[in-house]
Short mmCIF file of C-alpha atoms and ligand atoms in Angstrom, two decimals:
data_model
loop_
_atom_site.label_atom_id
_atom_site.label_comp_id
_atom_site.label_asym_id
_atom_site.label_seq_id
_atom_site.Cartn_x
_atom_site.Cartn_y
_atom_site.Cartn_z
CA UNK K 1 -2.05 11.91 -28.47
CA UNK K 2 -4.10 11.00 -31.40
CA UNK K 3 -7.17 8.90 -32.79
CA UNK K 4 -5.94 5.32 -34.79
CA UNK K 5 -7.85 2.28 -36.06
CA UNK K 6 -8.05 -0.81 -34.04
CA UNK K 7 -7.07 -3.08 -36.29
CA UNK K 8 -3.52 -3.57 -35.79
CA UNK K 9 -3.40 -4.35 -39.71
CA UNK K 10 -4.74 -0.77 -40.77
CA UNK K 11 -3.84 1.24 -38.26
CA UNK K 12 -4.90 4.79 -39.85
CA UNK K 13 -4.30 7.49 -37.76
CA UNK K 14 -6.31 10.49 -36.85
CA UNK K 15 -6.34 13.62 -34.81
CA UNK K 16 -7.67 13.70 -31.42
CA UNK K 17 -10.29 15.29 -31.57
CA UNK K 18 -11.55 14.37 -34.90
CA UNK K 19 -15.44 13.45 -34.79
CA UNK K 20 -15.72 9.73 -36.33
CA UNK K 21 -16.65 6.72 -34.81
CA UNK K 22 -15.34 4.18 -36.79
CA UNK K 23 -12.01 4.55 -39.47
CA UNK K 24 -12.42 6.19 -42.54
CA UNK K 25 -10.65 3.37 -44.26
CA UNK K 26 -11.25 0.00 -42.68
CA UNK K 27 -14.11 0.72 -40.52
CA UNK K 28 -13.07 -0.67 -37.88
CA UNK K 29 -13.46 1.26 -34.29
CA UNK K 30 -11.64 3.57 -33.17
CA UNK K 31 -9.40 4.46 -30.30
CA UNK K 32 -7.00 6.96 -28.42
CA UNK K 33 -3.55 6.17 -28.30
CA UNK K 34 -1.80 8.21 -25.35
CA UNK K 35 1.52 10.05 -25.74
CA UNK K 36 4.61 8.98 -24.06
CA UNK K 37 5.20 10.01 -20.36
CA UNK K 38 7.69 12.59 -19.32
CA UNK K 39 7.91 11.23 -15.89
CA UNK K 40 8.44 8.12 -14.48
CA UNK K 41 5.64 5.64 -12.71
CA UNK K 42 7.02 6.19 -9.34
CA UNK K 43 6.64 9.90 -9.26
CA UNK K 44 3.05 9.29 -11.20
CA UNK K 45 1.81 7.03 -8.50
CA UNK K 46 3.00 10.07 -6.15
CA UNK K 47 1.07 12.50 -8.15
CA UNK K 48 -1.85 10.70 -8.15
CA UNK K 49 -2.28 9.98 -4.30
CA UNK K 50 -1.74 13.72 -3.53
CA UNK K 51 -4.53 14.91 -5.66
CA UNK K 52 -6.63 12.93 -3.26
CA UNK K 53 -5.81 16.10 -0.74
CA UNK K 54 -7.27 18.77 -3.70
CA UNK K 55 -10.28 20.09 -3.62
CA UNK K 56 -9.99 21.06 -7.63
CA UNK K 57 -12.70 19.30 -9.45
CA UNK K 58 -10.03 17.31 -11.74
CA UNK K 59 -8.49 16.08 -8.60
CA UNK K 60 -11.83 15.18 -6.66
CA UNK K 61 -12.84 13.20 -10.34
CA UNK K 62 -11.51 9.50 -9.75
CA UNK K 63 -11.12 9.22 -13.19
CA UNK K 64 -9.34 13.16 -14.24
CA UNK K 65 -7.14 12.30 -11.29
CA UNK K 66 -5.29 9.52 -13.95
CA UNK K 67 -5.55 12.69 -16.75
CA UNK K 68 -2.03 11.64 -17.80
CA UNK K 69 -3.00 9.03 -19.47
CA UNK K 70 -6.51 10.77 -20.58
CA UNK K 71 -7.38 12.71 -23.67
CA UNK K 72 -6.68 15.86 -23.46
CA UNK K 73 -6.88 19.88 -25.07
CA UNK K 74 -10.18 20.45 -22.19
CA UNK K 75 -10.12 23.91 -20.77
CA UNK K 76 -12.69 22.66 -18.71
CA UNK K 77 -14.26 18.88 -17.86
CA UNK K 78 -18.13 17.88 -17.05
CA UNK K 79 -17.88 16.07 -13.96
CA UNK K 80 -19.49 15.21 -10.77
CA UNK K 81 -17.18 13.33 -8.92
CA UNK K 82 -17.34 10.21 -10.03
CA UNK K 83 -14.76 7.14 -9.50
CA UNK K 84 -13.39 7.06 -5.66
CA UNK K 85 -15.48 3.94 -5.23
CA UNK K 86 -13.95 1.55 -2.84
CA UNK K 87 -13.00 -2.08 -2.28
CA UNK K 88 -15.10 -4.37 -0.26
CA UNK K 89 -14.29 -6.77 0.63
CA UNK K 90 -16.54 -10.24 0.44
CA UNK K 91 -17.78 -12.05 3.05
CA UNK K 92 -20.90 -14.60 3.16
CA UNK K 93 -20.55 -14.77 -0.46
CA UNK K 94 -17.02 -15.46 -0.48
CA UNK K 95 -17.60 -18.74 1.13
CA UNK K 96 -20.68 -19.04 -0.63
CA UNK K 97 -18.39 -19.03 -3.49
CA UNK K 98 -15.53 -21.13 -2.09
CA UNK K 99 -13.18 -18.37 -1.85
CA UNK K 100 -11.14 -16.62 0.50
CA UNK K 101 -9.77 -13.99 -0.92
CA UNK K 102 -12.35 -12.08 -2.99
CA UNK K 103 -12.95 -8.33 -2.92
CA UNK K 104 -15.75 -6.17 -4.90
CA UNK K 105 -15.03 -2.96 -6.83
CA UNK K 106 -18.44 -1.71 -6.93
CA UNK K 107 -19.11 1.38 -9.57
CA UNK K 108 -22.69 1.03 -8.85
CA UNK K 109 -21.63 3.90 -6.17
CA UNK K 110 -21.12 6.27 -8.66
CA UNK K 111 -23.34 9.85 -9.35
CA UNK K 112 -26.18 7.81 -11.39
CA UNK K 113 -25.44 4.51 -9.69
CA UNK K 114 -23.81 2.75 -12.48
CA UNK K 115 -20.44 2.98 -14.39
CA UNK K 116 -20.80 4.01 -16.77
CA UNK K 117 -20.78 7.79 -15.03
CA UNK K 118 -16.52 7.29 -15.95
CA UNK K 119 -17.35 7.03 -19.48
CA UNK K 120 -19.43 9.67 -19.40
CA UNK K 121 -17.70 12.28 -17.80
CA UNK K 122 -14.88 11.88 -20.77
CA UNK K 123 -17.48 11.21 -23.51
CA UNK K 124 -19.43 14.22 -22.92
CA UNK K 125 -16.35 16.63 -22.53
CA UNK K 126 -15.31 15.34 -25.70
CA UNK K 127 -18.79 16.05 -26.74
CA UNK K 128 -18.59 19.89 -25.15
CA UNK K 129 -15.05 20.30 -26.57
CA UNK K 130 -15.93 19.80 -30.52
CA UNK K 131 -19.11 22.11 -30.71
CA UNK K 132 -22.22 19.27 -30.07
CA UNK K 133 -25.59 20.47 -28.61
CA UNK K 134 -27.24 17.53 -28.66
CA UNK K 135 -26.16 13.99 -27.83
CA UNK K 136 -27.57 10.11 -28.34
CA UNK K 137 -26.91 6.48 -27.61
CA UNK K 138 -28.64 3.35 -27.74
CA UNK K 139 -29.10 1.56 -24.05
CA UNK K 140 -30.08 -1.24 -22.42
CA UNK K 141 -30.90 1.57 -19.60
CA UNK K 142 -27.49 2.39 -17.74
CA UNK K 143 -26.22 4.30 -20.33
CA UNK K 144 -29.09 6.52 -20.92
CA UNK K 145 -29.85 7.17 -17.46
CA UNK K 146 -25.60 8.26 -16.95
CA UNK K 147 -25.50 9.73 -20.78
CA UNK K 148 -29.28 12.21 -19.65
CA UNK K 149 -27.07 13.74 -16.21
CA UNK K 150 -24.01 14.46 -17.86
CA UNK K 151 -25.47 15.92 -20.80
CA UNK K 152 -27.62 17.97 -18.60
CA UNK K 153 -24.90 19.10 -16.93
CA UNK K 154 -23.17 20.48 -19.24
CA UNK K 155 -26.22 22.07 -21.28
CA UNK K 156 -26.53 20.01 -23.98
CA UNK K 157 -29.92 17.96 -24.94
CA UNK K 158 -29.38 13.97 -25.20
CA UNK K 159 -31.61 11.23 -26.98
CA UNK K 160 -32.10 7.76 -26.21
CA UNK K 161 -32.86 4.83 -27.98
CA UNK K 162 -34.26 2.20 -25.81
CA UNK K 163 -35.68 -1.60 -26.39
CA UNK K 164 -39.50 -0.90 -25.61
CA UNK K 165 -40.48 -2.95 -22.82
CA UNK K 166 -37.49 -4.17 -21.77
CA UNK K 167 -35.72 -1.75 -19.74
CA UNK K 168 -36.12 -1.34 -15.84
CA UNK K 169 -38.15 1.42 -14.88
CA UNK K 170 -35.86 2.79 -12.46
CA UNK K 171 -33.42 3.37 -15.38
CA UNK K 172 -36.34 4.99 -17.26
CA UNK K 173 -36.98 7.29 -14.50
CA UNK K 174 -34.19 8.57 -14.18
CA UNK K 175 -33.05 9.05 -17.75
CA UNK K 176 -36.72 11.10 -18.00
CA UNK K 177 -35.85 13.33 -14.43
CA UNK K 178 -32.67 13.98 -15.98
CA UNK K 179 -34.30 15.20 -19.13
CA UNK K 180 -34.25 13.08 -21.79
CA UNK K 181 -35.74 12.63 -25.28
CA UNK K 182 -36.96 8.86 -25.04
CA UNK K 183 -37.17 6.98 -28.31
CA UNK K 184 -38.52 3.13 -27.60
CA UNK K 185 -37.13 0.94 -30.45
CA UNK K 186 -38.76 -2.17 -31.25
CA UNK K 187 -36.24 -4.89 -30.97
CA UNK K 188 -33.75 -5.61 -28.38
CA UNK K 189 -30.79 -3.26 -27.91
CA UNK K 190 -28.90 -3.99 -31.02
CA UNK K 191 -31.88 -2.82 -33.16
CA UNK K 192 -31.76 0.24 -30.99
CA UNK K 193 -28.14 0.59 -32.09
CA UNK K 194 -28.62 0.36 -35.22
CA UNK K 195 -31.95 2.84 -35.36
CA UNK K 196 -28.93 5.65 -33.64
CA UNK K 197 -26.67 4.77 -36.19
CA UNK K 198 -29.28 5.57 -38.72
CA UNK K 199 -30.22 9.02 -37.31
CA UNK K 200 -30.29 11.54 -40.09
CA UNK K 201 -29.10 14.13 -37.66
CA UNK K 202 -25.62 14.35 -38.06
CA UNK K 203 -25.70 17.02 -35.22
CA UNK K 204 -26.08 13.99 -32.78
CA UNK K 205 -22.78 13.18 -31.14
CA UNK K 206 -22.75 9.49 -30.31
CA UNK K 207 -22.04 7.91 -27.14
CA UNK K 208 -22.62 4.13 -27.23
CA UNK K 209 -19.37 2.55 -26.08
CA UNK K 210 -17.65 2.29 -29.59
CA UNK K 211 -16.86 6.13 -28.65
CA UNK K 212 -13.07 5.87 -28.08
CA UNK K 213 -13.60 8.66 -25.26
CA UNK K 214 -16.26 6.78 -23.46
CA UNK K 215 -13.64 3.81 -23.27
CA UNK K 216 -10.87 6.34 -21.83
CA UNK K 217 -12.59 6.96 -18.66
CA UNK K 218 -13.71 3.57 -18.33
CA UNK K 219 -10.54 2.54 -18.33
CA UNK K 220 -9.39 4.24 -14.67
CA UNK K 221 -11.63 1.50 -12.96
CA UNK K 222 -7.78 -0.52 -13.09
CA UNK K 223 -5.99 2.36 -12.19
CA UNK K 224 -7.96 3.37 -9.28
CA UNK K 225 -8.11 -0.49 -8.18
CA UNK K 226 -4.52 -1.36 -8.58
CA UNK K 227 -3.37 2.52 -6.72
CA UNK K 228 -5.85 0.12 -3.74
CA UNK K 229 -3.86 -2.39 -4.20
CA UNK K 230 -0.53 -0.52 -3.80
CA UNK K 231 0.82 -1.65 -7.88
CA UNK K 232 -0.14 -5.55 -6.91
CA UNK K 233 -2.51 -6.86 -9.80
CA UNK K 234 -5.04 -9.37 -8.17
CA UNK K 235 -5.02 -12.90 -9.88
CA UNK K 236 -8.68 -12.20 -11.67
CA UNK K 237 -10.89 -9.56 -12.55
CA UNK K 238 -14.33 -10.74 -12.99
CA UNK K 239 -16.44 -8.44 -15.50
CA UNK K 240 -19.75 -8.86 -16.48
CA UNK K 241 -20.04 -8.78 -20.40
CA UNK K 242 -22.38 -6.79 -22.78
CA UNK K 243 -21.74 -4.71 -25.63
CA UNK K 244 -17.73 -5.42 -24.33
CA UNK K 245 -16.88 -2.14 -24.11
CA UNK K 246 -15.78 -1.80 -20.32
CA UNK K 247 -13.94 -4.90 -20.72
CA UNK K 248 -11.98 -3.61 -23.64
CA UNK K 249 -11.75 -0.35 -21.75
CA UNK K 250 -10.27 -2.05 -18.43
CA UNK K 251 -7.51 -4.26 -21.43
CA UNK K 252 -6.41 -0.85 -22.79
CA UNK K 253 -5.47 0.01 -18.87
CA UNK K 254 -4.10 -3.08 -18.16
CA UNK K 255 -1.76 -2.98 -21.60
CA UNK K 256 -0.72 0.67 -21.18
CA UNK K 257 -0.05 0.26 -17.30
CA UNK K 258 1.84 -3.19 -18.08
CA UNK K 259 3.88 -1.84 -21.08
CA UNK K 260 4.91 1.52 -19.03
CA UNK K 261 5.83 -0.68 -15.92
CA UNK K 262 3.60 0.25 -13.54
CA UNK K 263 2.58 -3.29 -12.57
CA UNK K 264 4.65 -5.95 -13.04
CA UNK K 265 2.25 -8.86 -13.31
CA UNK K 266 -1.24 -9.02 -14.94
CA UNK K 267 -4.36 -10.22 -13.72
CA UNK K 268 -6.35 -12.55 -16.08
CA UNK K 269 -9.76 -11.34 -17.28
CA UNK K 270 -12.88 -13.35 -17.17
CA UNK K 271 -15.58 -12.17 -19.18
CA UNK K 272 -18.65 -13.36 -18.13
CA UNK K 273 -22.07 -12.90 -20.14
CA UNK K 274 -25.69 -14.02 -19.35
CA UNK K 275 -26.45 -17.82 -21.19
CA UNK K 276 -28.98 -16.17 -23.16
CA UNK K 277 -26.92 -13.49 -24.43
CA UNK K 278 -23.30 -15.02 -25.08
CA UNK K 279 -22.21 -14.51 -28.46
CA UNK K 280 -18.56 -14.49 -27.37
CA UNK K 281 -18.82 -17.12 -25.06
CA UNK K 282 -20.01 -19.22 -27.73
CA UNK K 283 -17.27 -17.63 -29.87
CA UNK K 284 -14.58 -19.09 -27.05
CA UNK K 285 -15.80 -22.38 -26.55
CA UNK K 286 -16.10 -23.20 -30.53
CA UNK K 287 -12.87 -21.66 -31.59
CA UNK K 288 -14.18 -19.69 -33.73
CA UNK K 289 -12.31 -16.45 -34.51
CA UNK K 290 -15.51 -14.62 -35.82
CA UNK K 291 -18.11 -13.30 -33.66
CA UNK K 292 -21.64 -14.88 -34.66
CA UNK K 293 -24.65 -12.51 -33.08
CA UNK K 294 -27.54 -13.96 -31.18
CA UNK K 295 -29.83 -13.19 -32.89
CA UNK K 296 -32.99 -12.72 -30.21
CA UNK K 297 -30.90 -12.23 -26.77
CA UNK K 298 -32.65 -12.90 -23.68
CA UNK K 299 -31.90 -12.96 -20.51
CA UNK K 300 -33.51 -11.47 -17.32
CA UNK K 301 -30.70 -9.35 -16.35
CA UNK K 302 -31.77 -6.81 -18.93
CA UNK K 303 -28.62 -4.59 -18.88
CA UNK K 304 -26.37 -7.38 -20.81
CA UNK K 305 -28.93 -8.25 -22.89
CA UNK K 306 -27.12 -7.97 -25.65
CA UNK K 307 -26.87 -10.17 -29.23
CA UNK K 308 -24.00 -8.11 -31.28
CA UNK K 309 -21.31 -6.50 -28.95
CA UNK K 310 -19.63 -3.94 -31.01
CA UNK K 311 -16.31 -3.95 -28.90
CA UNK K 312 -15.43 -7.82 -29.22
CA UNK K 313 -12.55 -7.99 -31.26
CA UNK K 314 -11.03 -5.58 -29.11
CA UNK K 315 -12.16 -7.45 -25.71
CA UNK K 316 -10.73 -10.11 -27.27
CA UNK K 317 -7.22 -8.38 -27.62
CA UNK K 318 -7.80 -7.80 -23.54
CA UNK K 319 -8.00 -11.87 -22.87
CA UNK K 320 -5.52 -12.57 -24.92
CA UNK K 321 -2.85 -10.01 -23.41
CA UNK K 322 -3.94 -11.17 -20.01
CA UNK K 323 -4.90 -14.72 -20.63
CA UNK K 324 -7.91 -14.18 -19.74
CA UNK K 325 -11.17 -16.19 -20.56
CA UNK K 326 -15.08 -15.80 -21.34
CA UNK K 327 -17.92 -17.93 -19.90
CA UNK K 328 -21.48 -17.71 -19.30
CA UNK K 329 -24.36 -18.08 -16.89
CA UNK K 330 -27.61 -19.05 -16.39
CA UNK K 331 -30.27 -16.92 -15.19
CA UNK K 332 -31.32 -19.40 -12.35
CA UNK K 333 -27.44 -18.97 -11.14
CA UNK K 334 -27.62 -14.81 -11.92
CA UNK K 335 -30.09 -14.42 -9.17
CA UNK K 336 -29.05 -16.86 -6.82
CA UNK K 337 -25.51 -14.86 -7.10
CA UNK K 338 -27.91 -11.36 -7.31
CA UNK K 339 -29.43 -12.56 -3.66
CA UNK K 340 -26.32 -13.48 -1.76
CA UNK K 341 -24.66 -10.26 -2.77
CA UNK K 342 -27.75 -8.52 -0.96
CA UNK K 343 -27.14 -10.50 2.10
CA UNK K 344 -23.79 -9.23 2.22
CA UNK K 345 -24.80 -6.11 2.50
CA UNK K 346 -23.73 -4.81 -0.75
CA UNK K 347 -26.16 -5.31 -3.53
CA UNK K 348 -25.83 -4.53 -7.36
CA UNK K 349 -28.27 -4.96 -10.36
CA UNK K 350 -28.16 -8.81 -12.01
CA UNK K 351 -26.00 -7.96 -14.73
CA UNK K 352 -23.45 -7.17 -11.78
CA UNK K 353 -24.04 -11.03 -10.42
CA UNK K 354 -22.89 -12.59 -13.29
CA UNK K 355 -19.53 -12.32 -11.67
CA UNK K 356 -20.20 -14.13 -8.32
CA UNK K 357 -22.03 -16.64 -10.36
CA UNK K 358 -19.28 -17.27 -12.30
CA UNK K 359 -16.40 -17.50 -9.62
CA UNK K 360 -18.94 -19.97 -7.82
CA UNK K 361 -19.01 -22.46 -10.87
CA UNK K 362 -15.21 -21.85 -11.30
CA UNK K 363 -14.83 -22.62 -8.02
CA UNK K 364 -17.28 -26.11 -7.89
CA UNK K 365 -15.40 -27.00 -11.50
CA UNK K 366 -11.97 -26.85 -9.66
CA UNK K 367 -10.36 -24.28 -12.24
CA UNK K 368 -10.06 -21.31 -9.68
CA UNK K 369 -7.37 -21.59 -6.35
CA UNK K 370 -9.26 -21.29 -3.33
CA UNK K 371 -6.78 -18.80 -2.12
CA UNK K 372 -6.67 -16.79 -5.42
CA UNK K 373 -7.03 -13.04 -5.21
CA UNK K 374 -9.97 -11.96 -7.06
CA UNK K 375 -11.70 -8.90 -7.84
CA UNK K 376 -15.05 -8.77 -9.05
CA UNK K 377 -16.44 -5.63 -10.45
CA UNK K 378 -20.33 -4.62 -9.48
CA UNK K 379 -21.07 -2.51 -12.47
CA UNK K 380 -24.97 -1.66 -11.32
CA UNK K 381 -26.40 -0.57 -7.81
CA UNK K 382 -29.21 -3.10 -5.99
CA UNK K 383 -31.70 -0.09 -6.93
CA UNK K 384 -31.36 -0.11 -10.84
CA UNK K 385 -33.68 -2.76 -11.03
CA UNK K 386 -35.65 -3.21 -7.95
CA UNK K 387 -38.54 -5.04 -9.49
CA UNK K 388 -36.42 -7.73 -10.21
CA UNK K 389 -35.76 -8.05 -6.03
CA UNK K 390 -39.65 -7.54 -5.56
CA UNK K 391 -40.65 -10.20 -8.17
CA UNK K 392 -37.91 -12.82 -6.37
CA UNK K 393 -40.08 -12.19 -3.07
CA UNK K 394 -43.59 -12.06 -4.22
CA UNK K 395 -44.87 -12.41 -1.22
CA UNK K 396 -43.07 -9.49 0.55
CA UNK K 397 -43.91 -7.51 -2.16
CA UNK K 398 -47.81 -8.58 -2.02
CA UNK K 399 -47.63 -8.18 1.85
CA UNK K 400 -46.12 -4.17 1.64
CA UNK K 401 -48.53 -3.62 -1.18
CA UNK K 402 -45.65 -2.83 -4.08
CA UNK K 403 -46.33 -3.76 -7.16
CA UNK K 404 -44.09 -6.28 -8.71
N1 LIG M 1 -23.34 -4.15 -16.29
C1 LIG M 1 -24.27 -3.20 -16.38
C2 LIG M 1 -25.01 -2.83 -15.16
C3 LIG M 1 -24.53 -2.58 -17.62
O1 LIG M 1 -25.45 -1.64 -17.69
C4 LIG M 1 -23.81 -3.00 -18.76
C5 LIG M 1 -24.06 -2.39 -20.07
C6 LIG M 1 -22.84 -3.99 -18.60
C7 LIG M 1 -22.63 -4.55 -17.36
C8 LIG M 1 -22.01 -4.48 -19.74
O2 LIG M 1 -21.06 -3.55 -20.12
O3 LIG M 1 -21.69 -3.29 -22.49
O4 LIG M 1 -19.51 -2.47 -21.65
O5 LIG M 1 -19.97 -4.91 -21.84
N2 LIG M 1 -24.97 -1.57 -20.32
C9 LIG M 1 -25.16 -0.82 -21.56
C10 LIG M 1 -26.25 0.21 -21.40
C11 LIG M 1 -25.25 -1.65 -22.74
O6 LIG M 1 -26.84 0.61 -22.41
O7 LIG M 1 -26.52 0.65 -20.30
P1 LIG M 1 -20.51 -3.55 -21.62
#
């Protein structure tokens, strides 16, 4: 296994566990490119279904239990379980949505409620395994929240850059209960980025998505769903985007899975992105083949609130392979989505929605079978943001005395 540059035009190549972010001769991101398999898929698929009987931490991990196609060198991983998070399937909202066969992956039920926990768990035993004591990111709120347990964890201090003002509290809590060193930025999350990127301390071991490692652990959200789905790729994944990392992360499964035939078929990707934060939606729909930033996103579901994803040229190597597609939606449709989710008895955040409010307009528009099999992945659990729920029923909130 090694490190190599993105761009299929440089293609540099490091060492594993060589600590860069982006290629010493291009620039470009990073990422890991996983050594061929001595055994076949069949007995794989075996191996993986009879860790779920261990009890060793690597097995009970929903994301180490895939470690053959994982970095690896790790006497030991920082983990709490994470991954194992079912399918559910949809009901009310599937006919809200003119559907009938349309199932959630939720990774809001993971150790800090979000998902990026499978990022984490990779990222910071990367972190552990080349010397760090200290580690940072930029966040919208998710990230910091999953980045402050891991690193706590395993011992080491983290540091977060956050928009001021603009990030739930809930995520703020708990990235302070788990420890953290709270910077608030001035700016939205891509000045926060860029603050990070600035730090002085090169002691700091970065964690934002363009982290190849972070993007490794992401990535077993396909494994674990198609292993549900017994090797049979749905017809869509739905993924909310923001800085387009998971969505690059779930491509790289989907291309390595595809290209050592352990699914025969591909499901197509649809990105979607909040309307006030859809640089590559715009991107799509103009033809462009350069990313232009938004310059001041907004949007209320704060999480994808997002003007410069880092990760979109390699997102857009994951629509292409699985021609997928990118759209956006409105706020307005984000929380009618956000509600009906609740009254299914699931819940997520509103960046999470952005899926259901997509397949609905897909749906209405004509361009999505009625009978296609569609997963939609809930990246954020209903409590992340619970003001926005309180300040969509004012008057509950007024009545119980909550402040909203
Ligand atoms: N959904 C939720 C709940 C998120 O927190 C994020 C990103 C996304 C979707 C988008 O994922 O960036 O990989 O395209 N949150 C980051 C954070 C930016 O800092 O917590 P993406």
């Amino acid at each position: 296994m090694h490190l190599r540059c993105s761009d299929p035009e440089c293609g540099t190549t490091l060492e594993l566990h060589e600590r860069e972010l982006a290629c010493p001769v291009c620039g470009e991101l990073l990422e890991v490119v996983i050594g061929p398999l001595a055994v076949t898929p069949a007995e794989l698929k075996r191996t993986w279904l009879a860790r779920k009987t261990s009890y060793a931490p690597r097995d009970v991990s929903g994301v180490w239990r895939f470690r053959e196609f994982l970095p690896d060198g790790y006497s030991e991983v920082v983990t709490m379980g994470e991954g194992n998070n079912p399918l559910v399937s949809g009901r009310k909202t599937a006919d809200w949505a003119g559907l009938r066969n349309l199932t959630y992956k939720h990774l809001g039920w993971n150790p800090t409620a979000c998902f990026k926990d499978l990022g984490m768990t990779v990222g910071v035993t990367e972190a552990v395994y080349v010397g760090a004591k200290s580690v940072g990111c930029a966040s919208t709120g998710n990230t910091a929240a999953s980045l402050a347990a891991y690193a706590a964890r395993a011992g080491l201090s983290a540091k977060v850059y956050l928009p001021a003002r603009q990030v739930s509290r809930n995520k703020l809590a708990q990235a302070l209960d788990f420890g953290a060193e709270v910077v608030h930025i001035e700016g939205s999350f891509d000045a926060a980025l860029n603050q990070l990127l600035a730090d002085t301390n090169r002691e700091l071991y970065f964690l934002n998505s363009i982290n190849p490692f972070r993007l490794e652990g992401q990535k077993t959200v396909m494994f674990e769903m198609l292993e549900q789905l017994d090797w049979c790729a749905p017809d869509y994944v739905v993924v909310p985007g923001g800085n387009l990392g998971n969505s690059s992360a779930f491509g790289k499964a989907l291309i390595e899975l595809h290209a050592a035939g352990f699914i025969e078929r591909l499901p197509r990707m649809i990105i979607v992105q909040a309307e006030g934060a859809n640089p590559l939606a715009r991107m799509w729909r103009s033809g462009r083949s350069v990313l232009e930033p938004v310059e001041h996103p907004e949007t209320s579901a704060t999480a994808i609130r997002i003007g410069k994803p880092r990760s979109w040229k390699k997102a857009m190597r994951a629509l292409r392979y699985t021609d997928g597609f990118v759209m956006d939606v409105s706020d307005e449709e984000i929380a009618e989505a956000k509600a009906m989710i609740g009254r299914d008895g699931i819940g997520c955040e509103p960046a999470s929605a952005t899926t259901l409010a997509a397949l609905r307009k897909l749906s209405w528009q004509g361009r999505i079978d009625r009978d296609a099999a569609v997963v939609a992945i809930l990246t954020g659990h209903a409590l992340k943001d619970t003001d926005f729920i309180l300040k969509s029923q004012p008057h509950e909130a007024a009545r119980a005395g909550a402040r909203a």
